[in-house]
Structure formats: C-alpha cells, structure tokens
Short mmCIF file of C-alpha atoms in Angstrom, two decimals:
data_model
loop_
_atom_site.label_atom_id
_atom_site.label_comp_id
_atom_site.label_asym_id
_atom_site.label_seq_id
_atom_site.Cartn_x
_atom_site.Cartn_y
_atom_site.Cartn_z
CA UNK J 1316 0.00 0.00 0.00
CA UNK J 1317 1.34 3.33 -0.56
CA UNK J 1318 1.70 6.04 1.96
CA UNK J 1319 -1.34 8.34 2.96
CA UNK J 1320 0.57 11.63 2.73
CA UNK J 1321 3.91 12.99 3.51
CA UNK J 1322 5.34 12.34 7.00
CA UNK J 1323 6.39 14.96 9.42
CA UNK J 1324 10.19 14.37 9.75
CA UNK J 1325 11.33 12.94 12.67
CA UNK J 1326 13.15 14.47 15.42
CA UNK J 1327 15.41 12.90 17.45
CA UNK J 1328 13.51 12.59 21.20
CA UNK J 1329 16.87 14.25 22.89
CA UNK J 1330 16.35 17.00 20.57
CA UNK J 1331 14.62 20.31 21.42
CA UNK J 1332 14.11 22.42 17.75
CA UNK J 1333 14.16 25.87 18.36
CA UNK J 1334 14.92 29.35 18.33
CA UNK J 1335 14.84 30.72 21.84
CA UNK J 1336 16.52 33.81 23.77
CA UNK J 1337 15.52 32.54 27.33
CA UNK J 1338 16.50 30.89 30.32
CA UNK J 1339 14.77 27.50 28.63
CA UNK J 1340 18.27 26.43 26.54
CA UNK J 1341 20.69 27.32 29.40
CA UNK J 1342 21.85 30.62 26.82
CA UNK J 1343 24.09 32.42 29.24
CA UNK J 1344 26.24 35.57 29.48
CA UNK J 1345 28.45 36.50 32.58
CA UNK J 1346 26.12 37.32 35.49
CA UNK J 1347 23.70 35.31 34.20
CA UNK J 1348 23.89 32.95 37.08
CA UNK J 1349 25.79 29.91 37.05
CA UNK J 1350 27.76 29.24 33.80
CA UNK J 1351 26.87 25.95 32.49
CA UNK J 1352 29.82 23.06 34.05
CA UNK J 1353 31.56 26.92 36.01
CA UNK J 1354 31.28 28.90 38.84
CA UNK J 1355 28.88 32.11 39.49
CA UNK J 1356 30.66 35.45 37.03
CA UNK J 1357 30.25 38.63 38.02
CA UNK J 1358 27.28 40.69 37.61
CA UNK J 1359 26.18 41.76 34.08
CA UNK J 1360 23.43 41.86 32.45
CA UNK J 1361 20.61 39.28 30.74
CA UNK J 1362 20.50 39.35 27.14
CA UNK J 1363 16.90 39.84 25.89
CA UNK J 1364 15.41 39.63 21.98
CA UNK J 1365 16.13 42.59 19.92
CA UNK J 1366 15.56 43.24 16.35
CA UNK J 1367 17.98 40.60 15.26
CA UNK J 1368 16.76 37.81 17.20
CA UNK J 1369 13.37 38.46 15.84
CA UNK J 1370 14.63 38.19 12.47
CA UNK J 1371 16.37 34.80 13.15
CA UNK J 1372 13.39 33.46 14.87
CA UNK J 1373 11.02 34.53 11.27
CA UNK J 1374 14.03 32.93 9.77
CA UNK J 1375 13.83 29.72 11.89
CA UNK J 1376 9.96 29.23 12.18
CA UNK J 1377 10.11 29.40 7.72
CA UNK J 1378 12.97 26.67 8.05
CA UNK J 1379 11.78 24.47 10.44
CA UNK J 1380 8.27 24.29 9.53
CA UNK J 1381 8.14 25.15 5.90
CA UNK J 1382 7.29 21.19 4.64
CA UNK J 1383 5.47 20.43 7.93
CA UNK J 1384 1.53 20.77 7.57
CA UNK J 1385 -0.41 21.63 10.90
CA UNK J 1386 -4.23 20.47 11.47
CA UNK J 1387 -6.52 21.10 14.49
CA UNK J 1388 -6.93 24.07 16.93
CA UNK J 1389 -4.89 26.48 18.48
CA UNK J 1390 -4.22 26.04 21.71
CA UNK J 1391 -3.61 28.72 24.34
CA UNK J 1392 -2.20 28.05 27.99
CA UNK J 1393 -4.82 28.78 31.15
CA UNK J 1394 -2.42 31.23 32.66
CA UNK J 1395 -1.43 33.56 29.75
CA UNK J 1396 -3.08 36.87 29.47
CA UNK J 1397 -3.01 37.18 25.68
CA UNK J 1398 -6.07 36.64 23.52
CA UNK J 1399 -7.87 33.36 22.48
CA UNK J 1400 -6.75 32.51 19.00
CA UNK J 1401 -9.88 31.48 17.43
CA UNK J 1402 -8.64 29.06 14.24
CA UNK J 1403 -9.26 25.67 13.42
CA UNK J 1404 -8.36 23.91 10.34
CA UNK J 1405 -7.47 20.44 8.95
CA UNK J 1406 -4.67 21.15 6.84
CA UNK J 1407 -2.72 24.80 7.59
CA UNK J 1408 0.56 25.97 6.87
CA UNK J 1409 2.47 28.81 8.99
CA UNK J 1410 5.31 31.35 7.69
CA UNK J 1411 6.58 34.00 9.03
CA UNK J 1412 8.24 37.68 9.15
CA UNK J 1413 10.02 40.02 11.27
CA UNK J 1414 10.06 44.08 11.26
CA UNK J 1415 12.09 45.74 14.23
CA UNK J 1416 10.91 44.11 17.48
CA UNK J 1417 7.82 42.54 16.06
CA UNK J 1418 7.27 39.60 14.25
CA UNK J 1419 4.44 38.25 11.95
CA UNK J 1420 3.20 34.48 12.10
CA UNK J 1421 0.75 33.66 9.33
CA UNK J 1422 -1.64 30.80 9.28
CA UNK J 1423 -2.58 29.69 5.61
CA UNK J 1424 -5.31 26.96 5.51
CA UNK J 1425 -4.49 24.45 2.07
CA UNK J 1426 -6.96 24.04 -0.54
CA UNK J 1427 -10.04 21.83 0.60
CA UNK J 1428 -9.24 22.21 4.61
CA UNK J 1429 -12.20 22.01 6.94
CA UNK J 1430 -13.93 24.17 7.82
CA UNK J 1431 -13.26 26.68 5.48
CA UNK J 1432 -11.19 29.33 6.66
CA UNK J 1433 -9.31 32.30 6.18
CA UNK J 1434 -5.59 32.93 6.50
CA UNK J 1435 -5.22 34.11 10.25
CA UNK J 1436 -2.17 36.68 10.88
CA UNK J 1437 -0.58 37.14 14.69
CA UNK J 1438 1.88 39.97 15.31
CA UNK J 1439 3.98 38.73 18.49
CA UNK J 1440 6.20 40.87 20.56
CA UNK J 1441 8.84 38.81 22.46
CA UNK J 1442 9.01 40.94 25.56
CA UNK J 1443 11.96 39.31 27.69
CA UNK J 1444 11.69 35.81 27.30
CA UNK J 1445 9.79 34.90 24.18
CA UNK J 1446 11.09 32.65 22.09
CA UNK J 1447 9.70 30.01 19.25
CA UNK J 1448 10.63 26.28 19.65
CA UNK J 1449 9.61 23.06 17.56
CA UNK J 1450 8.98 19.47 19.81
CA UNK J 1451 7.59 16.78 19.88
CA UNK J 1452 3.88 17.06 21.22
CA UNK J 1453 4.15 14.99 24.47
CA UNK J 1454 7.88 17.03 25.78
CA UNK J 1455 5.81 20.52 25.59
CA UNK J 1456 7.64 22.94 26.98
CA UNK J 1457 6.44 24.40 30.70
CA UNK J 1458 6.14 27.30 29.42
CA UNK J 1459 4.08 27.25 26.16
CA UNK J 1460 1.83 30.05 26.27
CA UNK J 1461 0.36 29.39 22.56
CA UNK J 1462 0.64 25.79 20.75
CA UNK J 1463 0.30 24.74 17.08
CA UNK J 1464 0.28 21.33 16.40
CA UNK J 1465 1.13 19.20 13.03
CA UNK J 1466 -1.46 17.02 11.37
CA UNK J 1467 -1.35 13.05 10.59
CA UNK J 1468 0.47 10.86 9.85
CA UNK J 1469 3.81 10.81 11.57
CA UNK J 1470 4.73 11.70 14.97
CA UNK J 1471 2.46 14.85 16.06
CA UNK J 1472 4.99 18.18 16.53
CA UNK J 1473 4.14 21.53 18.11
CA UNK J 1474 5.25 24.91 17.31
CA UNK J 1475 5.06 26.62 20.62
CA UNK J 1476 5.80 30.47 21.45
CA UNK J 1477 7.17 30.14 25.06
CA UNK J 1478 7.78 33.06 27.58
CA UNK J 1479 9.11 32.08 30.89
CA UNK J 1480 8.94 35.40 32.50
CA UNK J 1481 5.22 36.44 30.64
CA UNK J 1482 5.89 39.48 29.32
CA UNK J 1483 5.65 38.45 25.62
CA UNK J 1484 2.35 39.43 23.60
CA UNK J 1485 0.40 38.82 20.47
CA UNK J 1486 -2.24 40.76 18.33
CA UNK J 1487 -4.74 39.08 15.97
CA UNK J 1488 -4.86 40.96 12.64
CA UNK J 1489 -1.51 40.68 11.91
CA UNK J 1490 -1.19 44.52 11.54
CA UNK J 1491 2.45 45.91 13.20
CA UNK J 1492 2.00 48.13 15.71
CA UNK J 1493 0.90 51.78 14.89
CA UNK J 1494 3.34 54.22 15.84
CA UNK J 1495 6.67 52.15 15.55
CA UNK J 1496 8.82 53.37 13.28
CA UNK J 1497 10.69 51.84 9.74
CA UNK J 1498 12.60 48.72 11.09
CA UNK J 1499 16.73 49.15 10.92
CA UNK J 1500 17.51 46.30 9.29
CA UNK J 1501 15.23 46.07 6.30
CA UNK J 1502 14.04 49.38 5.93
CA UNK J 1503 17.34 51.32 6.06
CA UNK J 1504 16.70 54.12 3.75
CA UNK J 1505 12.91 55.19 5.23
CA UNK J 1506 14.65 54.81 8.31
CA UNK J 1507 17.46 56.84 8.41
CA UNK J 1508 14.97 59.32 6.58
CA UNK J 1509 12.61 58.93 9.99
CA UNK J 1510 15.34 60.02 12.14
CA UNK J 1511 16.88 62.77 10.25
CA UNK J 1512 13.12 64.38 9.30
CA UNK J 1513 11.95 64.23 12.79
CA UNK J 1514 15.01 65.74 15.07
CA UNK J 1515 13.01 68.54 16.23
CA UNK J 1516 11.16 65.95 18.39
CA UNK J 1517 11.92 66.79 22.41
CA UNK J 1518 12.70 62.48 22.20
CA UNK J 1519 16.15 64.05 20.89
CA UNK J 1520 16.87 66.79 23.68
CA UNK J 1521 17.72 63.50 25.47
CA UNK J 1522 20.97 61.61 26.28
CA UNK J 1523 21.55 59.16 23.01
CA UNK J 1524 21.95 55.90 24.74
CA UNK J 1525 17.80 56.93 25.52
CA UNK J 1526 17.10 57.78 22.15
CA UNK J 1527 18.37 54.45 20.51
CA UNK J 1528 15.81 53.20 22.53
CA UNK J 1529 13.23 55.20 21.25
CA UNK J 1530 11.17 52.23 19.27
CA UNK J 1531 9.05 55.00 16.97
CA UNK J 1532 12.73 55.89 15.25
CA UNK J 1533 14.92 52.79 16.37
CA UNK J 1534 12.59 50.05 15.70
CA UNK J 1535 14.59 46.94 16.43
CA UNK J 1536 17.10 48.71 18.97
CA UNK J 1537 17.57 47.59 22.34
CA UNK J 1538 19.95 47.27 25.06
CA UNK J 1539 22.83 45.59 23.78
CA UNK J 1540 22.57 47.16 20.33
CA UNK J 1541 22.99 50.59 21.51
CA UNK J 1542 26.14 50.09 23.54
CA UNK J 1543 28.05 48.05 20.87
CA UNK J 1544 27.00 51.03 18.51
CA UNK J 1545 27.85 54.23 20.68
CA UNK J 1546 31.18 51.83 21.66
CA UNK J 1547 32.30 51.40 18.31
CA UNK J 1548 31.97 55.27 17.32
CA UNK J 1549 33.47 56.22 20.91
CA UNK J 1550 30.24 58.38 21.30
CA UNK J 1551 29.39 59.22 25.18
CA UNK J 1552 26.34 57.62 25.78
CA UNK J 1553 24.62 60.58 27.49
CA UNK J 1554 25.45 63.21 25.21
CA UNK J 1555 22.91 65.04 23.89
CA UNK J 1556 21.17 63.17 20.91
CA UNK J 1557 20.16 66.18 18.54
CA UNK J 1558 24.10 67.42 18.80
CA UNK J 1559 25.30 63.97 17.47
CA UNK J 1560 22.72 63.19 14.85
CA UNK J 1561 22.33 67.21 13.22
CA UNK J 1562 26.16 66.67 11.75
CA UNK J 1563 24.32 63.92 9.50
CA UNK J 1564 22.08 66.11 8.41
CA UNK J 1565 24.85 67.85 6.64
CA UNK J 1566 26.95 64.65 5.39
CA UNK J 1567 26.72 64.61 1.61
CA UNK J 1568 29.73 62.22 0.15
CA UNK J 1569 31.90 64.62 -2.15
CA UNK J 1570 29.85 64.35 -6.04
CA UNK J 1571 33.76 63.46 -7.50
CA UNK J 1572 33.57 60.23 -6.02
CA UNK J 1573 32.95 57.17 -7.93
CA UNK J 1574 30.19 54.74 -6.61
CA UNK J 1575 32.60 52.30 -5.58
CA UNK J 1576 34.90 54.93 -3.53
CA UNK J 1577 31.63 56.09 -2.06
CA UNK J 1578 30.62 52.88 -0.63
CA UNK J 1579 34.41 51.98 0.19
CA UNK J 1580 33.97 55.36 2.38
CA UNK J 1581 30.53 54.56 4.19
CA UNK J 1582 32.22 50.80 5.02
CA UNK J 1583 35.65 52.62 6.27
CA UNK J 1584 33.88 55.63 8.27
CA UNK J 1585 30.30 54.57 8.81
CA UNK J 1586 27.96 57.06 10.85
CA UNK J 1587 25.52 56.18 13.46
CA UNK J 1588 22.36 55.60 11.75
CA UNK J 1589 24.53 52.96 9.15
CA UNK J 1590 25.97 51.03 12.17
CA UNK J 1591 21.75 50.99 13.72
CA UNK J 1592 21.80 49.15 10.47
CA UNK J 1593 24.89 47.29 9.76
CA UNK J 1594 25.71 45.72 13.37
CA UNK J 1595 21.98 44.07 13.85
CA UNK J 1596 23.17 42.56 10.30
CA UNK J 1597 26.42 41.29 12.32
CA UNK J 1598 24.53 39.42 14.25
CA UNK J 1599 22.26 37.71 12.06
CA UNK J 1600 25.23 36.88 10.23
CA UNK J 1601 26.17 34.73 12.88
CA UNK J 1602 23.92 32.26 12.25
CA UNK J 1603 22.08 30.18 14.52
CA UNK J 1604 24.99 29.40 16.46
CA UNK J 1605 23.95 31.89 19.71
CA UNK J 1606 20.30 31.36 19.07
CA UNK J 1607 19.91 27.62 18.65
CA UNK J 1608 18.78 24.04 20.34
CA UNK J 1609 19.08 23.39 23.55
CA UNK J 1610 22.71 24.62 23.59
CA UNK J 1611 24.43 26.02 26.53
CA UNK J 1612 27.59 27.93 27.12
CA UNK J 1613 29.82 26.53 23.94
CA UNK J 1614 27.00 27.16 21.08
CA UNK J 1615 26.81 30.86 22.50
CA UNK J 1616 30.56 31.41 22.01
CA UNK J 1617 29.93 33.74 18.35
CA UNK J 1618 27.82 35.71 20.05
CA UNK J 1619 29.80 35.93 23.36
CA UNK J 1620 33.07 36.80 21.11
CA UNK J 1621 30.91 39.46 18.61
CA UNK J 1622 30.65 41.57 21.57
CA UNK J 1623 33.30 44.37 22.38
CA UNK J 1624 31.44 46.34 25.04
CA UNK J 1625 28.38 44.92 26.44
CA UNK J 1626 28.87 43.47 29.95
CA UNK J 1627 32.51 43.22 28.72
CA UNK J 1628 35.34 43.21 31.40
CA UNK J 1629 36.95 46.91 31.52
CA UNK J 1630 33.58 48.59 30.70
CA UNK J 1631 31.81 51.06 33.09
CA UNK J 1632 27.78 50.77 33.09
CA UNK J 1633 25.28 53.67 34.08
CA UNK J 1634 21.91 53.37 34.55
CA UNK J 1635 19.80 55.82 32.63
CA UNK J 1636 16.70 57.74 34.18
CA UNK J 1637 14.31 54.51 32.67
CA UNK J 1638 16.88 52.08 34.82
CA UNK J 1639 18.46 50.58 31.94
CA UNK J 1640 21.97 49.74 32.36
CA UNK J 1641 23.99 50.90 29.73
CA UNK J 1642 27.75 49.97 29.13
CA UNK J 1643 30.96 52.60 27.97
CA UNK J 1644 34.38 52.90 27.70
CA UNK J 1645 35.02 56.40 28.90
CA UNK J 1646 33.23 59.36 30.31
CA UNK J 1647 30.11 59.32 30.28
CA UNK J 1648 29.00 62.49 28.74
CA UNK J 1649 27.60 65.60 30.39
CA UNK J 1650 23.78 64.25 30.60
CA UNK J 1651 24.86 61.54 33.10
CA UNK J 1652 22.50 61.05 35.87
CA UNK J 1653 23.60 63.07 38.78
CA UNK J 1654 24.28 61.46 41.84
CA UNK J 1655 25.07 58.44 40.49
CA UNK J 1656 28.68 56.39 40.37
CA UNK J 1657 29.60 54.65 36.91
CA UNK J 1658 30.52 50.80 38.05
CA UNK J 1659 33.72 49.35 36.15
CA UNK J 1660 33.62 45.30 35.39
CA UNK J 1661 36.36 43.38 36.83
CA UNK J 1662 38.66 41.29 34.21
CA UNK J 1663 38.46 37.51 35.63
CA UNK J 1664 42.19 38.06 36.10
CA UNK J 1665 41.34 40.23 39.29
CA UNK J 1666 38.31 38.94 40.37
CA UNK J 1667 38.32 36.74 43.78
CA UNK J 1668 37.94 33.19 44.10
CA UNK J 1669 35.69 31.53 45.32
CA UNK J 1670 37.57 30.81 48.49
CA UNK J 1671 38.09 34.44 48.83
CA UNK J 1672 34.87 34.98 49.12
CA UNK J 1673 33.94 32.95 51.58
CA UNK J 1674 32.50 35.03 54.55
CA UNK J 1675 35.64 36.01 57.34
CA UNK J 1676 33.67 35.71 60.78
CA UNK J 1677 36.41 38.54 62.27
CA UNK J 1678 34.69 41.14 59.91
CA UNK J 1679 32.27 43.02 61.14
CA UNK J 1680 28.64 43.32 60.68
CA UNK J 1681 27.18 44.60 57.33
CA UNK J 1682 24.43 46.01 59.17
CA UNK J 1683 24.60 49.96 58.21
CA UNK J 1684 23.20 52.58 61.00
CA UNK J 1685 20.27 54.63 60.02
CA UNK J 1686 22.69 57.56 59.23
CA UNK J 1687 24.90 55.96 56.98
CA UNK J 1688 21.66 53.97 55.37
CA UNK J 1689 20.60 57.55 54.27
CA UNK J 1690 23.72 58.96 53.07
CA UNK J 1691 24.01 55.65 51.10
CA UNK J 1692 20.63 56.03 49.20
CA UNK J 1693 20.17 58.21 46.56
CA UNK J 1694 17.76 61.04 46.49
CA UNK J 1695 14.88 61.40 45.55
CA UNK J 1696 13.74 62.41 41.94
CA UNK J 1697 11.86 65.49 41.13
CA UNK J 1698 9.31 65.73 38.95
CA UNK J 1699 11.37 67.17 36.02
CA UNK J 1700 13.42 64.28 36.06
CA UNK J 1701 10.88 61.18 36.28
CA UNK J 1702 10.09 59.31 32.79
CA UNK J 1703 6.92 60.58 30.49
CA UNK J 1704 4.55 58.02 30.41
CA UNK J 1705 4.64 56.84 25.90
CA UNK J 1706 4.20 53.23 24.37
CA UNK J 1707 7.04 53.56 22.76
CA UNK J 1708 9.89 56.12 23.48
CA UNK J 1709 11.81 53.60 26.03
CA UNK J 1710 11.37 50.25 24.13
CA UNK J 1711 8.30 48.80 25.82
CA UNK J 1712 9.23 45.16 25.94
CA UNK J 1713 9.45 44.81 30.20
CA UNK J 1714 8.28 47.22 32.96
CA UNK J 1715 9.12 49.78 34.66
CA UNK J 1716 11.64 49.32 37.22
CA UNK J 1717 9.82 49.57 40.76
CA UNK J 1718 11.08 52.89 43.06
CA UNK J 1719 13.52 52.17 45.83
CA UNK J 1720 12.89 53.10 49.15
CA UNK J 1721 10.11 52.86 51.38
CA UNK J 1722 6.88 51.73 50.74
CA UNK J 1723 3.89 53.70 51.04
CA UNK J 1724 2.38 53.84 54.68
CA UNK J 1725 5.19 52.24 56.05
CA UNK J 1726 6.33 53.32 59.23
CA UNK J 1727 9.70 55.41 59.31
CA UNK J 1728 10.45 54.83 63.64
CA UNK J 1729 10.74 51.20 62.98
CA UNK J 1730 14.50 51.46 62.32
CA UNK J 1731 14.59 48.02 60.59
CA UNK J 1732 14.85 47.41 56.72
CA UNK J 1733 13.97 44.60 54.57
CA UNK J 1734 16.70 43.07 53.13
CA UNK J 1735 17.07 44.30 49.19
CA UNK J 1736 16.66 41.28 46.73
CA UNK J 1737 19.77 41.19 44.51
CA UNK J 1738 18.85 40.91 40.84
CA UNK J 1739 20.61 39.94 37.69
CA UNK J 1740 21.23 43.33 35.83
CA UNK J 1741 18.06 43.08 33.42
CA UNK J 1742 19.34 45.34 29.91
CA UNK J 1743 15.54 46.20 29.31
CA UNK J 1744 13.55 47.57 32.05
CA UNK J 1745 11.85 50.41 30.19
CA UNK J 1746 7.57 51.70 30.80
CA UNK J 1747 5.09 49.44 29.78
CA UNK J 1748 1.64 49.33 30.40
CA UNK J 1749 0.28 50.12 26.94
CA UNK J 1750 -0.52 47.01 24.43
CA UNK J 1751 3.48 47.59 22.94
CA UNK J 1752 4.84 45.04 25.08
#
C-alpha cells in the first residue's frame, strides 16, 4: 500500500528544535547565574530579543516548519493573558516575518481544509523571554503560552511560542503596531529618513543611549545594540542626541567620487544611523549558532566573542533615568545622571575566588546605621526628572523598574529594613503598560 501523505520528519527525542533567547536552553552571558559546568561570574546583564533575534526566529519558524503541515486548533495556555486565537483547520501551513521588534506568524489553511477558513495573521512581541521552539507534542515545553500542532500521519509536533517570565504578547490581525517606526535592518533608507526628518522631536533633547531606545525611530534597537554602537563610534552615551545626529544632516559624500569609492567610504567611516543598520546585520550573520537548540555555554561562544562592550570586562555601566543599564568605555558624557557612580567590570584576572569569598567571621557586621543607610541612598527624583509616560519612546518590551525606598504607609520609627533582593542586571527595564509590550 502506498503512503497516505507525507510524513512529518522525525526528530530525534533528545532533541529540542528551536529558536529561543531565554533561560529555557541554558543561553548564558556573565552574570547570568551559574555558567553551564563553572562557577557564578560577576554581575552583568541578561541578554533579551532585539531586532535581530526576531529576524532569526522569522528565519527559523520558515525553516523548520516550511514542509510540515499543521491540522486542528490552536491552543492557548490557562495562565497567559493574551487573547484566544480562534482558528481551526485540517490542513494549515504557517510562515513567518520580522520588522524591528515585532514579528508576523501567518496561518494559511491548504486548498479543501475544513472548515473553510481564512488565513489568520498574529503579530507577536517577544518581551523578555519569548522565544519560538519546535517538539515533539508529548515534551511541551512548561512554558508554552500558545501551541500549534502538526497534522497526521507521523509523529504529532508543536510549534510553541514560550515566555518564561510572561511578558511576551500577540495581536490578531496581523497589523504591526501603529506608531513604531521603519525597522533598521530592512528598511534602512525610510529609516534613516525617519530620524533625520523628525530631530526637532523633544525624544532628541535627550541623552543618546535613551534615544536608541526610542522604538518610533529605532525600531529593532535595544539594550545591547545601543552600547556596541555608541562603543564602536566612541560616542558618550549621554550626550545630547540632537548634537550627534544634526552633523548627519549635513553629510553629503563629495559628487567626484565614484560609486565604488563612495561605498568603500561609508564601510571605512560609517555614521551612526549605518551602524543601527549594519551591526543588527552582524549578528544575524552569525547564524544560529547563539540562538539555537538546547545549547548552553559553547554554542553561545559567536555571540559571546561578537561583543566588544556589552557586559565586557573593563567597561563602566550607568543606569539611565528609565533604569536601563547601559555599558561605555570612557566618560560618560555631560547628561549623566547626577548622583550616580559609573561601576567598572572586573577582568576575571582580578576577580576573587571563590575561596576568597567565603565570609571572614572577624569582619564586622554589614548592618549599616540609620545615618549611613541615608547617606548611602540616593535622592529622591523630582518631577522634572521622572520618565513621560509613551508606548514607545523607552522600548516597551518589560516594565518599569519599581522605586527604591520605602513603601507607602510604612512606618519610618521602625529602624529596621527589609533586606534588598539582589537581581541579575536586566538590559531592558523600560515603561510598559500600553498594548506595545
């Protein structure tokens, strides 16, 4: 007898298929806890998805399920807060594409599918977890928030967008976002255009490590983007935005030039907005080495070595006024937060060991008198200086870092603190609270 239809491949039951940016495949960078068969690094920060990795994960869903044929419903975890995806179909394909932090999943049913349905499109934003992955239907991951499976014969697979931390989000419509701007890496031209047309906006009377953040002129920008950009052009990251970007305004190559010494000039001297477009390209040029399986420290290594500033030993970090950390060489330019110390990363070289850090019971207590406590905090900030509430001017992918110091109603005589909680230094914890999570 011959064969009903085509088979889904199989996959290897050791195997997880995916294309993921979270804590699921053990992806680390120093200080993001314990390095996979090493000890705790120093603190730095966790990498999230920026345009890039939503542009491999397009590239990967396409790859990966391009020959497989889905059938049945969509299925959406009890817990997650995003919409009910209401699609059903016997036979279905899915594709997919990316534009700056967003990307586009498209469900296409196949000629005679039941019921008869149109093509469904979802616009997901990855937030700081999300991630796609590919298994086998009974090794779901804990974490999969929305679930497409294949359809018989052969062993049943599901696509699954997974978010540990629940932050992720997806529209039904397919429509991108309204207010985001062109995307850096395939929209170069209208987006340089965007930037340059628009620099009377008060988004550029800020420091530019804030306005590379900005997602309605830097769509696809995030945290460790903008410090291997500023790094590579030895730009302070909080000077003021409009005084670096108006010299473009004025940058005309010289009309004697051929093409060819033209472009030989823009790869030799490139400006700001070109490297917003031709380091994202970097890194999806690395392949899927950083962004695949269930890899851990050793398939992470291009990525690890691409990187000349961020969380690199020898590099100071600030935090800007969102709480963002962002990472220099240098001074840090004369719209630094006030008030606030720039921290330098130790080299491994001069970092302690472990037995060095084991406690000494001669030293003395860590407990800090009220006095000092106060000295110690920072103050205060006015109104002038607190963030404006917008959707999209700080990146909304996480929120808003929470306020330190006491809590409302909380009484000030009782001369005892909680302990503070100490966190992994998150790259993205801009405003959210709109739907451009």
């Amino acid at each position: 007898m011959g064969r009903a239809g085509p088979r889904a491949p199989l996959l290897p039951k050791t195997r997880i298929w995916s294309l993921t940016f979270s804590q699921k495949t053990n992806l680390w960078l120093p200080g993001q806890g314990r390095r996979p068969g090493g000890d705790k690094d120093s603190a730095a920060p966790l990498r999230m998805p920026e345009g890039p990795e939503l542009h491999l994960a397009s590239q990967f869903v396409n790859e990966a399920c391009g020959a497989l044929v889905f059938g049945g419903c969509v299925e959406k975890s009890s817990v997650s807060r995003n919409p009910e995806v209401p699609f059903e179909s016997s036979a279905y394909r899915i594709s997919a594409s990316a534009r700056g932090k967003e990307l586009r999943l498209i469900l296409s049913p196949l000629p005679g599918a039941q019921p008869p349905q149109e093509p469904l499109a979802l616009v997901f934003r990855f937030g700081m977890s999300g991630s796609f992955q590919l298994v086998p239907c009974e090794e779901l991951p804990r974490h999969a928030h929305l679930r497409f499976y294949t359809a018989p014969p052969g062993p049943r697979l599901a696509l699954c967008f997974v978010d540990v931390r629940r932050f992720g989000h997806w529209d039904l419509g397919g429509k991108w976002q309204p207010g985001r701007g062109p995307c850096v890496l395939q929209e170069y031209e209208q987006f340089r255009e965007n930037v340059l047309r628009n620099l009377a906006d008060k988004a550029f009377d800020r420091p530019i490590c804030e306005a590379l953040l900005d997602q309605r002129f830097f769509n696809g920008i995030g945290n460790y983007l903008r410090a291997e950009i500023l790094y590579r052009l030895k730009i302070p990251p909080f000077e003021k935005a409009r005084s670096v970007l108006e010299a473009l305004q004025q940058r005309r190559p010289s009309p004697k030039l051929t093409l060819s010494q033209k472009i030989k000039a823009k790869l030799q001297n490139p400006d700001l907005l070109e490297l917003c477009h031709s380091v994202p390209k970097e890194v999806v040029q690395l392949g899927g080495k950083g962004y695949g399986s269930e890899s851990g420290e050793e398939d992470f290594a291009a990525f690890r070595a691409w990187l000349r500033c961020y969380g690199m030993p020898g590099m100071s970090s600030l935090q800007d006024r969102h709480g963002r950390t962002i990472w220099f060489q240098g001074d840090p330019g004369p719209l630094a937060p006030k008030g606030r110390k720039s921290h330098k990363k130790k080299s491994k070289a001069t970092q302690p060991s472990p037995e060095d850090r084991v406690e000494d019971p001669s030293r003395p207590s860590k407990a800090l008198s009220r006095t000092r406590r106060a000295k110690r905090d920072l103050p205060e900030r006015t109104a002038t200086q607190r963030p404006e509430g917008s959707s999209l001017q700080q990146d909304p992918e996480v929120p808003t870092v929470p306020k330190k110091g006491r809590r409302k109603g909380r009484q000030a005589a009782s001369g005892h603190r909680r302990p503070r909680k100490v966190k992994a230094d998150t790259p993205s914890l801009e405003p959210e609270g709109t739907s451009a999570s």
